[in-house]
Short mmCIF file of C-alpha atoms in Angstrom, two decimals:
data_model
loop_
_atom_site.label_atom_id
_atom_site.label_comp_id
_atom_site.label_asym_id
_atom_site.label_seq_id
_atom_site.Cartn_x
_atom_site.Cartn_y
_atom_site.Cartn_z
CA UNK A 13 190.67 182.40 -101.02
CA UNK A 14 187.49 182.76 -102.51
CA UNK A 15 184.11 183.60 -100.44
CA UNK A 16 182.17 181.57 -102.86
CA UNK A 17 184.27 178.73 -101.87
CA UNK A 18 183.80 179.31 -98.02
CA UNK A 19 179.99 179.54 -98.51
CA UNK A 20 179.99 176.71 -100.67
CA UNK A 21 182.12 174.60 -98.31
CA UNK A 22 179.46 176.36 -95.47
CA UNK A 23 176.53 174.74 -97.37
CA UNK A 24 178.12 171.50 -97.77
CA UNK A 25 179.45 171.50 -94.00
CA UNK A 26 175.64 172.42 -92.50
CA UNK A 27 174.03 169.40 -94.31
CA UNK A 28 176.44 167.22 -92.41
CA UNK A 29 176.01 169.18 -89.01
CA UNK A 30 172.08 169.30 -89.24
CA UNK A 31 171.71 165.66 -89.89
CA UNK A 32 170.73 163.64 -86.53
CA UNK A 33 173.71 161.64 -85.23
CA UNK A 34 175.85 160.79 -82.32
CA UNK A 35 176.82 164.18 -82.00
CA UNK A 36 172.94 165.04 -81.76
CA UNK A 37 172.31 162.26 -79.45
CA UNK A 38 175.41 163.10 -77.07
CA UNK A 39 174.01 166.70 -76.78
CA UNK A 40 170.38 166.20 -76.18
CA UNK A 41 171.87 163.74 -73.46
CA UNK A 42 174.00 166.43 -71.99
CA UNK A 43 170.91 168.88 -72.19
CA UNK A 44 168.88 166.32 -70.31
CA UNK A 45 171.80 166.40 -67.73
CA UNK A 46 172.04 170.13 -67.60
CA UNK A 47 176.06 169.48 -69.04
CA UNK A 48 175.44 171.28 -72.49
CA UNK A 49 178.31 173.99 -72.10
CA UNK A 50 181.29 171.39 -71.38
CA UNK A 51 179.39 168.63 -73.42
CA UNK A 52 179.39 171.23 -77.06
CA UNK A 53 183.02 172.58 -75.83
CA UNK A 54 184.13 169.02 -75.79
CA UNK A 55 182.83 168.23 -79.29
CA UNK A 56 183.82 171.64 -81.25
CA UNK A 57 187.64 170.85 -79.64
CA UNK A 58 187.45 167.42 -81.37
CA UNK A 59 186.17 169.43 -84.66
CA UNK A 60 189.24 171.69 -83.98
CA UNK A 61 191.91 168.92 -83.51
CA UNK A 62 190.50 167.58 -87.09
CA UNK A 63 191.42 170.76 -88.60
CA UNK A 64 194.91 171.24 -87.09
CA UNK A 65 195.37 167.34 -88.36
CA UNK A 66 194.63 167.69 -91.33
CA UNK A 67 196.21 171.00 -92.18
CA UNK A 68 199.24 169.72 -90.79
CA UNK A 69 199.05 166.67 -93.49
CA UNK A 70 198.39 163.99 -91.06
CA UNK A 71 195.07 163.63 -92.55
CA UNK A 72 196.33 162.97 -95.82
CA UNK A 73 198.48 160.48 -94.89
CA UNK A 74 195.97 158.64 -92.86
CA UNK A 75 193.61 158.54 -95.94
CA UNK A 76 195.96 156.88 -97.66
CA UNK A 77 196.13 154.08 -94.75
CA UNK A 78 192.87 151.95 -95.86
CA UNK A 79 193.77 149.89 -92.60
CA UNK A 80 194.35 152.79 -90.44
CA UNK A 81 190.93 154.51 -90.92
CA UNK A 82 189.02 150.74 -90.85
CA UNK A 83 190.91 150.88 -87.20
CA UNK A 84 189.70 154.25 -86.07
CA UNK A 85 186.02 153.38 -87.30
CA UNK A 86 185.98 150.33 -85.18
CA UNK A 87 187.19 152.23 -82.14
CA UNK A 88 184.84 154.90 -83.11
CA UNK A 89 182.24 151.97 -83.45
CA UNK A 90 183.08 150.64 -80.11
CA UNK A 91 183.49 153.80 -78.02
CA UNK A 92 179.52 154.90 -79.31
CA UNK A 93 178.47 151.48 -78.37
CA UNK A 94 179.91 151.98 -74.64
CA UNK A 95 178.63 155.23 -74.43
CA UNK A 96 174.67 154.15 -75.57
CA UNK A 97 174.95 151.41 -73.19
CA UNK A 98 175.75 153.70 -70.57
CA UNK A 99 173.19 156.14 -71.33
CA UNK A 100 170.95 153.28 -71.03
CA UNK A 101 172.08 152.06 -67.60
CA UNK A 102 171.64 155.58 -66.30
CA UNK A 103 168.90 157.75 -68.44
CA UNK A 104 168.22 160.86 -67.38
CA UNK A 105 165.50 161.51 -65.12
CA UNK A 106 164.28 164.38 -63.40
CA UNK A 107 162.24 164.65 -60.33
CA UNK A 108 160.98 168.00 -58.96
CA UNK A 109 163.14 169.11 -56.03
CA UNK A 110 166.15 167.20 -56.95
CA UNK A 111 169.17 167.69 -59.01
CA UNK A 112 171.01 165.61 -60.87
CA UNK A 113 174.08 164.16 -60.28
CA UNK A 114 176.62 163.79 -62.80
CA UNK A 115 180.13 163.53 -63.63
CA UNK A 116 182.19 166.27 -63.35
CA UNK A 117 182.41 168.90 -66.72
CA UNK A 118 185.63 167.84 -67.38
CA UNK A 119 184.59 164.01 -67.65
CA UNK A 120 181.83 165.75 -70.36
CA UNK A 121 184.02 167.60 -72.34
CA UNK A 122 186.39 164.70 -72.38
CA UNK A 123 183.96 162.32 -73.95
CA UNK A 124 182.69 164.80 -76.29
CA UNK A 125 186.40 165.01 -77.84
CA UNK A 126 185.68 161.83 -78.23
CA UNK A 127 182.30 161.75 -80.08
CA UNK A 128 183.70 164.07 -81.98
CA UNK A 129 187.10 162.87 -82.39
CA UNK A 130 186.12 159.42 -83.61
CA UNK A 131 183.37 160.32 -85.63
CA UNK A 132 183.56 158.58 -89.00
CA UNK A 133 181.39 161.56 -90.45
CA UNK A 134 183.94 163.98 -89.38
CA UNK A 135 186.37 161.60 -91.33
CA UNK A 136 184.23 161.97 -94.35
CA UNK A 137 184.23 165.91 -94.20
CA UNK A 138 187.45 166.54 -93.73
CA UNK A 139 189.71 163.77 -95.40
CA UNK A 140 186.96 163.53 -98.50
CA UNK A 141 185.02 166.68 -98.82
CA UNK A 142 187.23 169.61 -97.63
CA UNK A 143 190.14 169.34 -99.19
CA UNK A 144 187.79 169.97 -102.71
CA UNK A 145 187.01 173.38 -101.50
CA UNK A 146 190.82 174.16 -101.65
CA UNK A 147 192.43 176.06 -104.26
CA UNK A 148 195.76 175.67 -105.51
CA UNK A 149 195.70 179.02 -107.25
CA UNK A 150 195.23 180.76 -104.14
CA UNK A 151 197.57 183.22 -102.93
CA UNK A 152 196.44 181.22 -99.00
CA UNK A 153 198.87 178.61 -98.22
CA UNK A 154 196.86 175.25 -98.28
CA UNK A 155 197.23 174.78 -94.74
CA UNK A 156 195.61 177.93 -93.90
CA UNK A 157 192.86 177.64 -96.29
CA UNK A 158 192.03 174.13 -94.59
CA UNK A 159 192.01 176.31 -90.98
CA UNK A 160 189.51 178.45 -92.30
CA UNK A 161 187.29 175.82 -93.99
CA UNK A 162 187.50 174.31 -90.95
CA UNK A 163 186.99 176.74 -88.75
CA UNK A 164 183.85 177.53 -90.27
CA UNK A 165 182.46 173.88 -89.95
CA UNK A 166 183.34 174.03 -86.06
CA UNK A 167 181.40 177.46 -85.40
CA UNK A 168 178.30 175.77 -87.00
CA UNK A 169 178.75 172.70 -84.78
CA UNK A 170 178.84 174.75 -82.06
CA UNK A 171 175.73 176.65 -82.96
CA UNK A 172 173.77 173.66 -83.84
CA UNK A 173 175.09 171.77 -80.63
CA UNK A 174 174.49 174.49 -78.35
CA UNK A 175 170.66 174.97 -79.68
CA UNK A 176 169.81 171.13 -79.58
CA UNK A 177 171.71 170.92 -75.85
CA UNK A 178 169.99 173.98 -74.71
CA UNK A 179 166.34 173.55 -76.34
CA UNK A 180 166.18 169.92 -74.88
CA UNK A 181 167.03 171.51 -71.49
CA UNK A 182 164.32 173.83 -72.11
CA UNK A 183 161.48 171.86 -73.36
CA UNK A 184 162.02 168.81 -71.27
CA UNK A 185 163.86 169.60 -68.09
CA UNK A 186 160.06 169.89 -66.68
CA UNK A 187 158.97 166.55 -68.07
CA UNK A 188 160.49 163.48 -66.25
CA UNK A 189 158.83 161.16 -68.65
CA UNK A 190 159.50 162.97 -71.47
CA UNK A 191 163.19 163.20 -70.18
CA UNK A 192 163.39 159.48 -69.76
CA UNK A 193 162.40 158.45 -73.11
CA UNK A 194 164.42 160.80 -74.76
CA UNK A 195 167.75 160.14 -73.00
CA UNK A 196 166.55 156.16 -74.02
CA UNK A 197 166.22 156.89 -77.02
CA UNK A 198 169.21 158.99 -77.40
CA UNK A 199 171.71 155.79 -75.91
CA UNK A 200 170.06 153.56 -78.60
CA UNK A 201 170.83 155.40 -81.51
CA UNK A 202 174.40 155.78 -80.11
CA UNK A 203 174.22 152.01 -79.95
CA UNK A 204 172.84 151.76 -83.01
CA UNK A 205 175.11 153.78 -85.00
CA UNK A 206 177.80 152.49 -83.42
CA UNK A 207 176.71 148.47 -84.58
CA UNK A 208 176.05 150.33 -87.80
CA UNK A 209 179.44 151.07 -88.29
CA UNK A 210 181.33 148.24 -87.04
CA UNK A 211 179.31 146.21 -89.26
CA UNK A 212 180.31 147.94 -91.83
CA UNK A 213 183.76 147.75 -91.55
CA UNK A 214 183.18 143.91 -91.21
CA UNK A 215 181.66 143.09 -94.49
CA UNK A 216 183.39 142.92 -97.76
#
């Protein structure tokens, strides 16, 4: 397999990862609630399980489904929407002397899988975009070419995930206020997206 076609894919891949989304807004939520570690793990797993799918074929199968990927948007839709409201309900708010309490790591790594998992961008990537960046003429079976495209995708997730959980820990951990408008605003674009979406899948 070509290098130019890993860096291109690379390129492609970081425009998607760098753009603000749930992802962005689940981690800077986590880094509020000093959860980043198990929060990024949780996401980059979900990444991973989109590889293995669709170098298994799975993924090509379900893009065929029109109905099938209109159902996992909706739940996608719906499961942003919960998790927005939620952050709403409970922003994060720091007081000096206290600690946070929060749900266990597990519960965070389990509900980034989930960001992740039902992301309709990480649809995009890797049912639209990824498979492009194969080549048939490779000596690489296809499903190992799709590992390594992927793989590559998920190691800039986590890098980007990590340094958005870990900078918002860093620059607002000290500032309650600060803290609390950012987790706010963090569950409304959740909330937002996730109307976004559903919407979408509504209209003609």
């Amino acid at each position: 397999m070509a290098a130019t076609a890993i860096m291109a894919f690379w390129g492609v891949s970081m425009l998607f990862v760098i753009t603000p989304g749930a992802d962005w807004a689940y981690a800077i939520s986590a880094g509020l609630r000093r959860r980043p570690v198990p929060a990024v793990l949780g996401m980059v797993s979900g990444h991973a399980a989109a590889t293995i799918i669709v170098a298994a074929g799975i993924g090509a199968l379900v893009a065929r489904l029109p109905l099938a990927l209109a159902i996992l948007t909706i739940a996608g839709a719906l499961y942003l929407v919960w998790l927005g409201v939620s952050t709403l309900r409970q922003p994060a708010i720091v007081r000096e002397g206290t600690q946070l309490v929060e749900a266990s790591p597990g519960r965070w790594a389990l509900k980034g899988f989930g960001i992740s998992g039902l992301n309709p961008k990480v649809f995009l990537l890797f049912l639209a975009i990824l498979p492009q960046f194969t080549q048939a003429t490779s000596a690489w079976p296809l499903s190992l070419q799709i590992v390594v495209l992927g793989a590559v995708h998920t190691a800039s997730c986590a890098a980007v995930y990590f340094a958005v959980a870990f900078g918002t820990n860093a620059v607002l951990a000290s500032r309650p206020s600060a803290a609390r408008v950012v987790s706010q605003i963090s569950g409304v674009a959740m909330i937002g997206i996730g109307v976004f979406l559903f919407v979408e899948q509504l209209l003609p």
